[in-house]
Amino acid sequence: MTVLKILTYPDPFLTRTAMPVETIDDEIQEIIENMADTMYKAPGVGLAAIQAGIDKRIIVYDPSADPVKREFSVVINPEIIGMEGETVSENEGCLSVPDYRSDVRRSRVVTIRGMDRSGNPVEFCAEDFPAVILQHEIDHLNGILFIERISMIKRNLYKSRIKKAIKKGELPI
Ligand code: NI
């Protein structure tokens, strides 16, 4: 089991647009397993490679977060090709934004296109919680944290709280 270090806000790596995966080889399989280990250990329901300092368009997720069953899904180079309806994701959180939660407006249904871990093209619809996770993780691959999707007042409050904590030496930079 390999648990990777999860980068946290305001690490600039989290704002980059991740690179597409060109070839699915053993290295990619290892990254996927390590990402799953890291997600279950955290624990979280999803992880984007960029959060572990890996500049690749890979996400893993498991709405059940059950480390024993370990039934996680993987999407490589995922794209949202359709969005429908609206929902409020209550108390959304992120492993890269520790100790902070907020309601976030999301689409209720999304259609995703990408590749599975064998390199086969996939296209599927997700609703509700899995749809929220997919939107959150795909945002990561585009350098967007969920705090960019909340009100400016809330976002600025959060950002100034972190700035103060860093000044006081309470957080790693
Ligand atoms: Ni996140």
Short mmCIF file of N, CA and C and ligand atoms in Angstrom, two decimals:
data_model
loop_
_atom_site.label_atom_id
_atom_site.label_comp_id
_atom_site.label_asym_id
_atom_site.label_seq_id
_atom_site.Cartn_x
_atom_site.Cartn_y
_atom_site.Cartn_z
N MET A 1 0.85 -1.20 0.00
CA MET A 1 0.00 0.00 0.00
C MET A 1 0.88 1.24 0.00
N THR A 2 0.61 2.13 -0.94
CA THR A 2 1.38 3.38 -1.04
C THR A 2 0.44 4.56 -0.89
N VAL A 3 0.64 5.30 0.19
CA VAL A 3 -0.19 6.47 0.40
C VAL A 3 0.60 7.70 -0.04
N LEU A 4 0.05 8.41 -1.00
CA LEU A 4 0.73 9.59 -1.54
C LEU A 4 0.41 10.82 -0.69
N LYS A 5 1.27 11.81 -0.78
CA LYS A 5 1.04 13.05 -0.05
C LYS A 5 0.02 13.88 -0.83
N ILE A 6 -1.00 14.34 -0.14
CA ILE A 6 -2.03 15.14 -0.80
C ILE A 6 -1.69 16.62 -0.64
N LEU A 7 -1.59 17.30 -1.76
CA LEU A 7 -1.30 18.74 -1.75
C LEU A 7 -2.53 19.49 -1.27
N THR A 8 -2.30 20.58 -0.56
CA THR A 8 -3.44 21.36 -0.08
C THR A 8 -3.32 22.82 -0.51
N TYR A 9 -4.47 23.49 -0.56
CA TYR A 9 -4.53 24.92 -0.84
C TYR A 9 -3.61 25.65 0.13
N PRO A 10 -2.78 26.62 -0.24
CA PRO A 10 -2.70 27.27 -1.56
C PRO A 10 -1.58 26.75 -2.45
N ASP A 11 -1.29 25.45 -2.46
CA ASP A 11 -0.23 24.93 -3.33
C ASP A 11 -0.55 25.26 -4.80
N PRO A 12 0.36 25.95 -5.49
CA PRO A 12 0.07 26.37 -6.87
C PRO A 12 -0.11 25.21 -7.85
N PHE A 13 0.42 24.04 -7.49
CA PHE A 13 0.27 22.86 -8.37
C PHE A 13 -1.21 22.54 -8.60
N LEU A 14 -2.02 22.86 -7.59
CA LEU A 14 -3.46 22.56 -7.67
C LEU A 14 -4.20 23.44 -8.69
N THR A 15 -3.54 24.48 -9.16
CA THR A 15 -4.22 25.38 -10.09
C THR A 15 -3.85 25.06 -11.54
N ARG A 16 -3.00 24.06 -11.74
CA ARG A 16 -2.62 23.79 -13.14
C ARG A 16 -3.64 22.89 -13.84
N THR A 17 -3.64 22.99 -15.17
CA THR A 17 -4.48 22.13 -15.99
C THR A 17 -3.68 20.86 -16.25
N ALA A 18 -4.19 19.73 -15.78
CA ALA A 18 -3.43 18.48 -15.87
C ALA A 18 -3.28 18.01 -17.32
N MET A 19 -2.19 17.30 -17.56
CA MET A 19 -1.87 16.80 -18.91
C MET A 19 -2.65 15.51 -19.22
N PRO A 20 -3.13 15.39 -20.46
CA PRO A 20 -3.81 14.14 -20.84
C PRO A 20 -2.87 12.94 -20.79
N VAL A 21 -3.42 11.78 -20.51
CA VAL A 21 -2.65 10.53 -20.53
C VAL A 21 -2.62 10.03 -21.97
N GLU A 22 -1.42 9.76 -22.47
CA GLU A 22 -1.28 9.32 -23.86
C GLU A 22 -1.24 7.78 -23.94
N THR A 23 -0.47 7.18 -23.05
CA THR A 23 -0.29 5.72 -23.08
C THR A 23 -0.62 5.13 -21.72
N ILE A 24 -1.43 4.09 -21.74
CA ILE A 24 -1.77 3.43 -20.47
C ILE A 24 -0.83 2.25 -20.29
N ASP A 25 0.13 2.43 -19.41
CA ASP A 25 1.15 1.39 -19.19
C ASP A 25 1.19 1.02 -17.70
N ASP A 26 2.21 0.26 -17.33
CA ASP A 26 2.33 -0.19 -15.93
C ASP A 26 2.44 0.98 -14.96
N GLU A 27 3.11 2.03 -15.41
CA GLU A 27 3.27 3.20 -14.55
C GLU A 27 1.90 3.79 -14.21
N ILE A 28 1.02 3.86 -15.21
CA ILE A 28 -0.33 4.41 -15.00
C ILE A 28 -1.11 3.49 -14.04
N GLN A 29 -0.96 2.17 -14.23
CA GLN A 29 -1.67 1.22 -13.34
C GLN A 29 -1.22 1.41 -11.89
N GLU A 30 0.08 1.64 -11.71
CA GLU A 30 0.62 1.84 -10.37
C GLU A 30 0.09 3.15 -9.77
N ILE A 31 0.05 4.19 -10.60
CA ILE A 31 -0.50 5.48 -10.13
C ILE A 31 -1.94 5.29 -9.67
N ILE A 32 -2.72 4.55 -10.44
CA ILE A 32 -4.14 4.33 -10.11
C ILE A 32 -4.27 3.61 -8.76
N GLU A 33 -3.49 2.55 -8.57
CA GLU A 33 -3.55 1.81 -7.30
C GLU A 33 -3.13 2.70 -6.12
N ASN A 34 -2.07 3.48 -6.34
CA ASN A 34 -1.59 4.37 -5.28
C ASN A 34 -2.63 5.46 -4.96
N MET A 35 -3.29 5.95 -6.01
CA MET A 35 -4.34 6.95 -5.80
C MET A 35 -5.49 6.36 -4.99
N ALA A 36 -5.86 5.11 -5.30
CA ALA A 36 -6.95 4.46 -4.56
C ALA A 36 -6.52 4.26 -3.09
N ASP A 37 -5.29 3.79 -2.87
CA ASP A 37 -4.78 3.63 -1.50
C ASP A 37 -4.90 4.96 -0.74
N THR A 38 -4.50 6.03 -1.42
CA THR A 38 -4.48 7.36 -0.81
C THR A 38 -5.89 7.84 -0.49
N MET A 39 -6.80 7.61 -1.43
CA MET A 39 -8.20 8.03 -1.24
C MET A 39 -8.84 7.29 -0.05
N TYR A 40 -8.65 5.95 0.01
CA TYR A 40 -9.27 5.19 1.11
C TYR A 40 -8.65 5.54 2.45
N LYS A 41 -7.34 5.79 2.43
CA LYS A 41 -6.64 6.10 3.69
C LYS A 41 -7.10 7.45 4.25
N ALA A 42 -7.39 8.40 3.34
CA ALA A 42 -7.62 9.80 3.77
C ALA A 42 -8.65 9.97 4.92
N PRO A 43 -9.87 9.46 4.90
CA PRO A 43 -10.56 8.84 3.77
C PRO A 43 -11.33 9.88 2.97
N GLY A 44 -11.51 9.57 1.67
CA GLY A 44 -12.30 10.45 0.81
C GLY A 44 -13.09 9.63 -0.18
N VAL A 45 -13.95 10.29 -0.94
CA VAL A 45 -14.77 9.57 -1.93
C VAL A 45 -14.25 9.77 -3.34
N GLY A 46 -13.19 10.59 -3.48
CA GLY A 46 -12.63 10.80 -4.81
C GLY A 46 -11.27 11.44 -4.72
N LEU A 47 -10.47 11.24 -5.77
CA LEU A 47 -9.15 11.87 -5.81
C LEU A 47 -8.74 12.08 -7.27
N ALA A 48 -8.19 13.24 -7.54
CA ALA A 48 -7.62 13.53 -8.86
C ALA A 48 -6.11 13.46 -8.72
N ALA A 49 -5.44 12.94 -9.76
CA ALA A 49 -3.99 12.74 -9.70
C ALA A 49 -3.25 14.01 -9.31
N ILE A 50 -3.72 15.13 -9.80
CA ILE A 50 -3.06 16.41 -9.56
C ILE A 50 -2.96 16.70 -8.06
N GLN A 51 -3.92 16.20 -7.28
CA GLN A 51 -3.90 16.42 -5.82
C GLN A 51 -2.73 15.70 -5.15
N ALA A 52 -2.23 14.65 -5.83
CA ALA A 52 -1.10 13.90 -5.30
C ALA A 52 0.19 14.34 -6.00
N GLY A 53 0.14 15.48 -6.66
CA GLY A 53 1.34 16.01 -7.32
C GLY A 53 1.65 15.32 -8.63
N ILE A 54 0.68 14.61 -9.20
CA ILE A 54 0.88 13.90 -10.47
C ILE A 54 0.13 14.63 -11.57
N ASP A 55 0.90 15.15 -12.54
CA ASP A 55 0.31 16.00 -13.57
C ASP A 55 -0.30 15.15 -14.69
N LYS A 56 -1.37 14.45 -14.38
CA LYS A 56 -2.04 13.59 -15.36
C LYS A 56 -3.54 13.64 -15.14
N ARG A 57 -4.29 13.48 -16.25
CA ARG A 57 -5.74 13.52 -16.16
C ARG A 57 -6.28 12.14 -15.78
N ILE A 58 -6.21 11.85 -14.50
CA ILE A 58 -6.73 10.58 -13.96
C ILE A 58 -7.53 10.90 -12.71
N ILE A 59 -8.73 10.29 -12.61
CA ILE A 59 -9.49 10.41 -11.36
C ILE A 59 -9.90 9.01 -10.88
N VAL A 60 -9.97 8.87 -9.58
CA VAL A 60 -10.55 7.67 -8.98
C VAL A 60 -11.65 8.13 -8.04
N TYR A 61 -12.69 7.32 -7.88
CA TYR A 61 -13.74 7.68 -6.94
C TYR A 61 -14.52 6.45 -6.49
N ASP A 62 -15.11 6.58 -5.32
CA ASP A 62 -15.91 5.50 -4.76
C ASP A 62 -16.89 6.13 -3.77
N PRO A 63 -18.14 6.32 -4.19
CA PRO A 63 -19.12 6.97 -3.30
C PRO A 63 -19.29 6.24 -1.97
N SER A 64 -19.01 4.94 -1.93
CA SER A 64 -19.20 4.19 -0.68
C SER A 64 -18.01 4.37 0.26
N ALA A 65 -16.87 4.76 -0.27
CA ALA A 65 -15.62 4.94 0.51
C ALA A 65 -15.30 3.71 1.35
N ASP A 66 -15.65 2.54 0.86
CA ASP A 66 -15.45 1.30 1.62
C ASP A 66 -14.11 0.65 1.24
N PRO A 67 -13.12 0.76 2.12
CA PRO A 67 -11.78 0.28 1.77
C PRO A 67 -11.69 -1.24 1.71
N VAL A 68 -12.67 -1.94 2.32
CA VAL A 68 -12.64 -3.40 2.31
C VAL A 68 -13.10 -3.91 0.94
N LYS A 69 -14.23 -3.38 0.48
CA LYS A 69 -14.73 -3.78 -0.84
C LYS A 69 -13.84 -3.22 -1.96
N ARG A 70 -13.32 -2.01 -1.75
CA ARG A 70 -12.41 -1.38 -2.70
C ARG A 70 -12.96 -1.39 -4.13
N GLU A 71 -14.27 -1.02 -4.25
CA GLU A 71 -14.89 -1.00 -5.57
C GLU A 71 -14.84 0.41 -6.15
N PHE A 72 -13.64 0.86 -6.45
CA PHE A 72 -13.52 2.22 -6.97
C PHE A 72 -13.61 2.24 -8.49
N SER A 73 -13.99 3.40 -9.01
CA SER A 73 -14.02 3.60 -10.46
C SER A 73 -12.86 4.50 -10.86
N VAL A 74 -12.43 4.32 -12.09
CA VAL A 74 -11.32 5.12 -12.64
C VAL A 74 -11.80 5.73 -13.94
N VAL A 75 -11.52 7.00 -14.16
CA VAL A 75 -11.71 7.57 -15.50
C VAL A 75 -10.43 8.31 -15.87
N ILE A 76 -9.93 7.98 -17.04
CA ILE A 76 -8.72 8.62 -17.57
C ILE A 76 -9.16 9.61 -18.65
N ASN A 77 -8.56 10.77 -18.65
CA ASN A 77 -8.92 11.87 -19.56
C ASN A 77 -10.43 12.14 -19.58
N PRO A 78 -11.03 12.27 -18.39
CA PRO A 78 -12.50 12.44 -18.36
C PRO A 78 -12.91 13.83 -18.84
N GLU A 79 -14.06 13.82 -19.49
CA GLU A 79 -14.64 15.09 -19.98
C GLU A 79 -16.12 15.06 -19.65
N ILE A 80 -16.66 16.20 -19.29
CA ILE A 80 -18.11 16.30 -19.11
C ILE A 80 -18.69 16.72 -20.46
N ILE A 81 -19.51 15.86 -21.05
CA ILE A 81 -20.06 16.21 -22.36
C ILE A 81 -21.54 16.58 -22.27
N GLY A 82 -22.12 16.43 -21.09
CA GLY A 82 -23.51 16.84 -20.92
C GLY A 82 -23.80 17.11 -19.46
N MET A 83 -24.65 18.12 -19.23
CA MET A 83 -25.04 18.46 -17.86
C MET A 83 -26.53 18.73 -17.88
N GLU A 84 -27.22 18.25 -16.81
CA GLU A 84 -28.66 18.46 -16.75
C GLU A 84 -29.09 18.73 -15.32
N GLY A 85 -30.03 19.62 -15.18
CA GLY A 85 -30.62 19.87 -13.86
C GLY A 85 -29.66 20.56 -12.91
N GLU A 86 -30.16 20.83 -11.73
CA GLU A 86 -29.36 21.52 -10.73
C GLU A 86 -29.54 20.85 -9.39
N THR A 87 -28.50 20.89 -8.59
CA THR A 87 -28.61 20.37 -7.24
C THR A 87 -27.68 21.20 -6.36
N VAL A 88 -27.93 21.16 -5.06
CA VAL A 88 -26.98 21.77 -4.14
C VAL A 88 -26.27 20.65 -3.42
N SER A 89 -24.98 20.59 -3.61
CA SER A 89 -24.18 19.59 -2.93
C SER A 89 -23.91 20.14 -1.52
N GLU A 90 -24.53 19.47 -0.55
CA GLU A 90 -24.48 20.01 0.82
C GLU A 90 -23.18 19.65 1.51
N ASN A 91 -22.60 20.67 2.13
CA ASN A 91 -21.37 20.44 2.91
C ASN A 91 -20.29 19.75 2.11
N GLU A 92 -20.08 20.19 0.88
CA GLU A 92 -19.03 19.59 0.07
C GLU A 92 -17.67 19.89 0.71
N GLY A 93 -16.78 18.95 0.60
CA GLY A 93 -15.44 19.14 1.14
C GLY A 93 -14.41 18.63 0.14
N CYS A 94 -13.14 18.77 0.48
CA CYS A 94 -12.07 18.38 -0.44
C CYS A 94 -10.83 18.05 0.38
N LEU A 95 -10.15 16.97 0.01
CA LEU A 95 -8.93 16.58 0.74
C LEU A 95 -7.84 17.64 0.60
N SER A 96 -7.95 18.47 -0.44
CA SER A 96 -6.96 19.54 -0.65
C SER A 96 -7.37 20.85 0.02
N VAL A 97 -8.55 20.86 0.61
CA VAL A 97 -9.03 22.05 1.34
C VAL A 97 -9.47 21.57 2.73
N PRO A 98 -8.51 21.21 3.58
CA PRO A 98 -8.84 20.57 4.85
C PRO A 98 -9.67 21.48 5.77
N ASP A 99 -10.47 20.85 6.58
CA ASP A 99 -11.24 21.56 7.61
C ASP A 99 -12.13 22.65 7.07
N TYR A 100 -12.68 22.44 5.89
CA TYR A 100 -13.60 23.43 5.36
C TYR A 100 -14.67 22.73 4.53
N ARG A 101 -15.91 23.17 4.74
CA ARG A 101 -17.01 22.59 3.97
C ARG A 101 -17.97 23.70 3.59
N SER A 102 -18.62 23.53 2.42
CA SER A 102 -19.60 24.53 2.02
C SER A 102 -20.58 23.90 1.03
N ASP A 103 -21.78 24.46 0.97
CA ASP A 103 -22.72 24.03 -0.06
C ASP A 103 -22.22 24.54 -1.41
N VAL A 104 -22.38 23.70 -2.44
CA VAL A 104 -21.92 24.08 -3.78
C VAL A 104 -23.03 23.75 -4.78
N ARG A 105 -23.30 24.68 -5.69
CA ARG A 105 -24.27 24.41 -6.75
C ARG A 105 -23.62 23.53 -7.81
N ARG A 106 -24.27 22.45 -8.14
CA ARG A 106 -23.74 21.52 -9.15
C ARG A 106 -24.87 21.10 -10.08
N SER A 107 -24.48 20.49 -11.21
CA SER A 107 -25.49 19.86 -12.06
C SER A 107 -25.90 18.55 -11.40
N ARG A 108 -27.17 18.18 -11.59
CA ARG A 108 -27.64 16.95 -10.94
C ARG A 108 -27.27 15.70 -11.74
N VAL A 109 -27.20 15.86 -13.06
CA VAL A 109 -26.87 14.73 -13.94
C VAL A 109 -25.75 15.16 -14.88
N VAL A 110 -24.76 14.31 -15.03
CA VAL A 110 -23.69 14.61 -15.99
C VAL A 110 -23.45 13.40 -16.89
N THR A 111 -23.04 13.70 -18.11
CA THR A 111 -22.60 12.64 -19.01
C THR A 111 -21.09 12.79 -19.16
N ILE A 112 -20.40 11.69 -18.95
CA ILE A 112 -18.94 11.69 -18.92
C ILE A 112 -18.41 10.85 -20.07
N ARG A 113 -17.34 11.34 -20.66
CA ARG A 113 -16.64 10.57 -21.68
C ARG A 113 -15.18 10.49 -21.27
N GLY A 114 -14.56 9.34 -21.49
CA GLY A 114 -13.15 9.19 -21.14
C GLY A 114 -12.68 7.80 -21.49
N MET A 115 -11.73 7.30 -20.72
CA MET A 115 -11.19 5.97 -20.95
C MET A 115 -11.18 5.22 -19.62
N ASP A 116 -11.36 3.89 -19.69
CA ASP A 116 -11.19 3.10 -18.46
C ASP A 116 -9.72 2.73 -18.32
N ARG A 117 -9.38 1.99 -17.29
CA ARG A 117 -7.96 1.73 -17.04
C ARG A 117 -7.35 0.74 -18.01
N SER A 118 -8.19 0.12 -18.86
CA SER A 118 -7.64 -0.74 -19.91
C SER A 118 -7.46 0.03 -21.21
N GLY A 119 -7.87 1.29 -21.19
CA GLY A 119 -7.71 2.11 -22.39
C GLY A 119 -8.93 2.09 -23.31
N ASN A 120 -10.00 1.44 -22.86
CA ASN A 120 -11.23 1.41 -23.66
C ASN A 120 -12.01 2.70 -23.47
N PRO A 121 -12.56 3.24 -24.57
CA PRO A 121 -13.38 4.43 -24.41
C PRO A 121 -14.63 4.12 -23.60
N VAL A 122 -15.02 5.06 -22.75
CA VAL A 122 -16.24 4.89 -21.97
C VAL A 122 -17.08 6.16 -22.07
N GLU A 123 -18.39 5.96 -21.99
CA GLU A 123 -19.30 7.10 -21.94
C GLU A 123 -20.46 6.67 -21.05
N PHE A 124 -20.76 7.49 -20.04
CA PHE A 124 -21.82 7.10 -19.11
C PHE A 124 -22.44 8.32 -18.45
N CYS A 125 -23.63 8.07 -17.88
CA CYS A 125 -24.33 9.13 -17.15
C CYS A 125 -24.19 8.87 -15.66
N ALA A 126 -24.09 9.93 -14.88
CA ALA A 126 -24.08 9.79 -13.43
C ALA A 126 -25.08 10.79 -12.86
N GLU A 127 -25.71 10.40 -11.75
CA GLU A 127 -26.72 11.27 -11.11
C GLU A 127 -26.37 11.50 -9.66
N ASP A 128 -26.83 12.61 -9.15
CA ASP A 128 -26.74 12.92 -7.72
C ASP A 128 -25.30 12.80 -7.19
N PHE A 129 -25.09 12.03 -6.10
CA PHE A 129 -23.79 12.05 -5.43
C PHE A 129 -22.63 11.69 -6.37
N PRO A 130 -22.72 10.58 -7.12
CA PRO A 130 -21.62 10.29 -8.05
C PRO A 130 -21.40 11.42 -9.07
N ALA A 131 -22.48 12.07 -9.49
CA ALA A 131 -22.36 13.19 -10.44
C ALA A 131 -21.61 14.35 -9.81
N VAL A 132 -21.89 14.60 -8.53
CA VAL A 132 -21.20 15.68 -7.80
C VAL A 132 -19.71 15.35 -7.68
N ILE A 133 -19.41 14.10 -7.33
CA ILE A 133 -18.00 13.70 -7.19
C ILE A 133 -17.28 13.88 -8.53
N LEU A 134 -17.90 13.43 -9.61
CA LEU A 134 -17.25 13.53 -10.92
C LEU A 134 -17.00 14.99 -11.29
N GLN A 135 -17.97 15.86 -11.03
CA GLN A 135 -17.77 17.28 -11.34
C GLN A 135 -16.62 17.85 -10.51
N HIS A 136 -16.58 17.47 -9.23
CA HIS A 136 -15.54 17.95 -8.32
C HIS A 136 -14.15 17.49 -8.79
N GLU A 137 -14.04 16.22 -9.14
CA GLU A 137 -12.72 15.68 -9.53
C GLU A 137 -12.28 16.21 -10.88
N ILE A 138 -13.21 16.36 -11.81
CA ILE A 138 -12.85 16.89 -13.13
C ILE A 138 -12.45 18.36 -13.00
N ASP A 139 -13.10 19.09 -12.10
CA ASP A 139 -12.66 20.46 -11.79
C ASP A 139 -11.18 20.46 -11.39
N HIS A 140 -10.78 19.51 -10.54
CA HIS A 140 -9.37 19.45 -10.11
C HIS A 140 -8.44 19.36 -11.31
N LEU A 141 -8.83 18.55 -12.30
CA LEU A 141 -7.96 18.36 -13.48
C LEU A 141 -7.85 19.66 -14.29
N ASN A 142 -8.80 20.56 -14.05
CA ASN A 142 -8.76 21.86 -14.74
C ASN A 142 -8.29 22.98 -13.80
N GLY A 143 -7.69 22.58 -12.69
CA GLY A 143 -7.10 23.56 -11.78
C GLY A 143 -8.10 24.31 -10.92
N ILE A 144 -9.31 23.75 -10.79
CA ILE A 144 -10.36 24.45 -10.04
C ILE A 144 -10.68 23.71 -8.74
N LEU A 145 -10.60 24.44 -7.64
CA LEU A 145 -11.00 23.89 -6.34
C LEU A 145 -12.45 24.28 -6.06
N PHE A 146 -13.13 23.52 -5.21
CA PHE A 146 -14.56 23.80 -4.99
C PHE A 146 -14.78 25.18 -4.37
N ILE A 147 -13.74 25.71 -3.69
CA ILE A 147 -13.91 27.05 -3.11
C ILE A 147 -14.02 28.14 -4.18
N GLU A 148 -13.67 27.78 -5.43
CA GLU A 148 -13.88 28.74 -6.53
C GLU A 148 -15.35 28.76 -6.95
N ARG A 149 -16.13 27.81 -6.45
CA ARG A 149 -17.53 27.71 -6.86
C ARG A 149 -18.49 28.11 -5.75
N ILE A 150 -17.96 28.77 -4.72
CA ILE A 150 -18.83 29.27 -3.65
C ILE A 150 -18.85 30.80 -3.73
N SER A 151 -19.63 31.44 -2.89
CA SER A 151 -19.75 32.90 -2.99
C SER A 151 -18.40 33.56 -2.68
N MET A 152 -18.18 34.74 -3.28
CA MET A 152 -16.90 35.43 -3.12
C MET A 152 -16.65 35.77 -1.64
N ILE A 153 -17.71 36.10 -0.93
CA ILE A 153 -17.56 36.45 0.49
C ILE A 153 -17.03 35.25 1.28
N LYS A 154 -17.66 34.10 1.06
CA LYS A 154 -17.22 32.88 1.77
C LYS A 154 -15.79 32.52 1.37
N ARG A 155 -15.52 32.63 0.07
CA ARG A 155 -14.19 32.26 -0.44
C ARG A 155 -13.11 33.14 0.19
N ASN A 156 -13.38 34.46 0.22
CA ASN A 156 -12.39 35.38 0.77
C ASN A 156 -12.18 35.16 2.27
N LEU A 157 -13.25 34.83 2.96
CA LEU A 157 -13.12 34.51 4.39
C LEU A 157 -12.21 33.31 4.59
N TYR A 158 -12.44 32.29 3.76
CA TYR A 158 -11.62 31.08 3.87
C TYR A 158 -10.15 31.40 3.55
N LYS A 159 -9.94 32.15 2.44
CA LYS A 159 -8.57 32.43 2.02
C LYS A 159 -7.82 33.26 3.06
N SER A 160 -8.50 34.22 3.69
CA SER A 160 -7.79 35.04 4.68
C SER A 160 -7.52 34.22 5.95
N ARG A 161 -8.42 33.27 6.26
CA ARG A 161 -8.18 32.39 7.41
C ARG A 161 -6.90 31.58 7.20
N ILE A 162 -6.73 31.05 5.98
CA ILE A 162 -5.55 30.23 5.68
C ILE A 162 -4.28 31.09 5.70
N LYS A 163 -4.39 32.30 5.14
CA LYS A 163 -3.25 33.21 5.12
C LYS A 163 -2.76 33.47 6.55
N LYS A 164 -3.70 33.75 7.44
CA LYS A 164 -3.36 34.02 8.84
C LYS A 164 -2.71 32.80 9.47
N ALA A 165 -3.27 31.63 9.20
CA ALA A 165 -2.74 30.40 9.79
C ALA A 165 -1.30 30.16 9.32
N ILE A 166 -1.05 30.42 8.03
CA ILE A 166 0.31 30.24 7.50
C ILE A 166 1.28 31.21 8.18
N LYS A 167 0.84 32.47 8.36
CA LYS A 167 1.66 33.49 9.03
C LYS A 167 2.03 33.05 10.44
N LYS A 168 1.05 32.46 11.11
CA LYS A 168 1.29 32.02 12.50
C LYS A 168 2.07 30.71 12.56
N GLY A 169 2.36 30.16 11.38
CA GLY A 169 3.12 28.91 11.34
C GLY A 169 2.28 27.70 11.68
N GLU A 170 0.96 27.85 11.55
CA GLU A 170 0.08 26.71 11.88
C GLU A 170 -0.12 25.75 10.71
N LEU A 171 0.28 26.20 9.53
CA LEU A 171 0.07 25.35 8.34
C LEU A 171 1.36 25.25 7.55
N PRO A 172 1.57 24.11 6.92
CA PRO A 172 2.73 24.01 6.03
C PRO A 172 2.48 24.84 4.78
N ILE A 173 3.52 25.39 4.21
CA ILE A 173 3.34 26.22 3.00
C ILE A 173 3.59 25.36 1.76
NI NI B 1 -11.15 17.70 -4.01
#
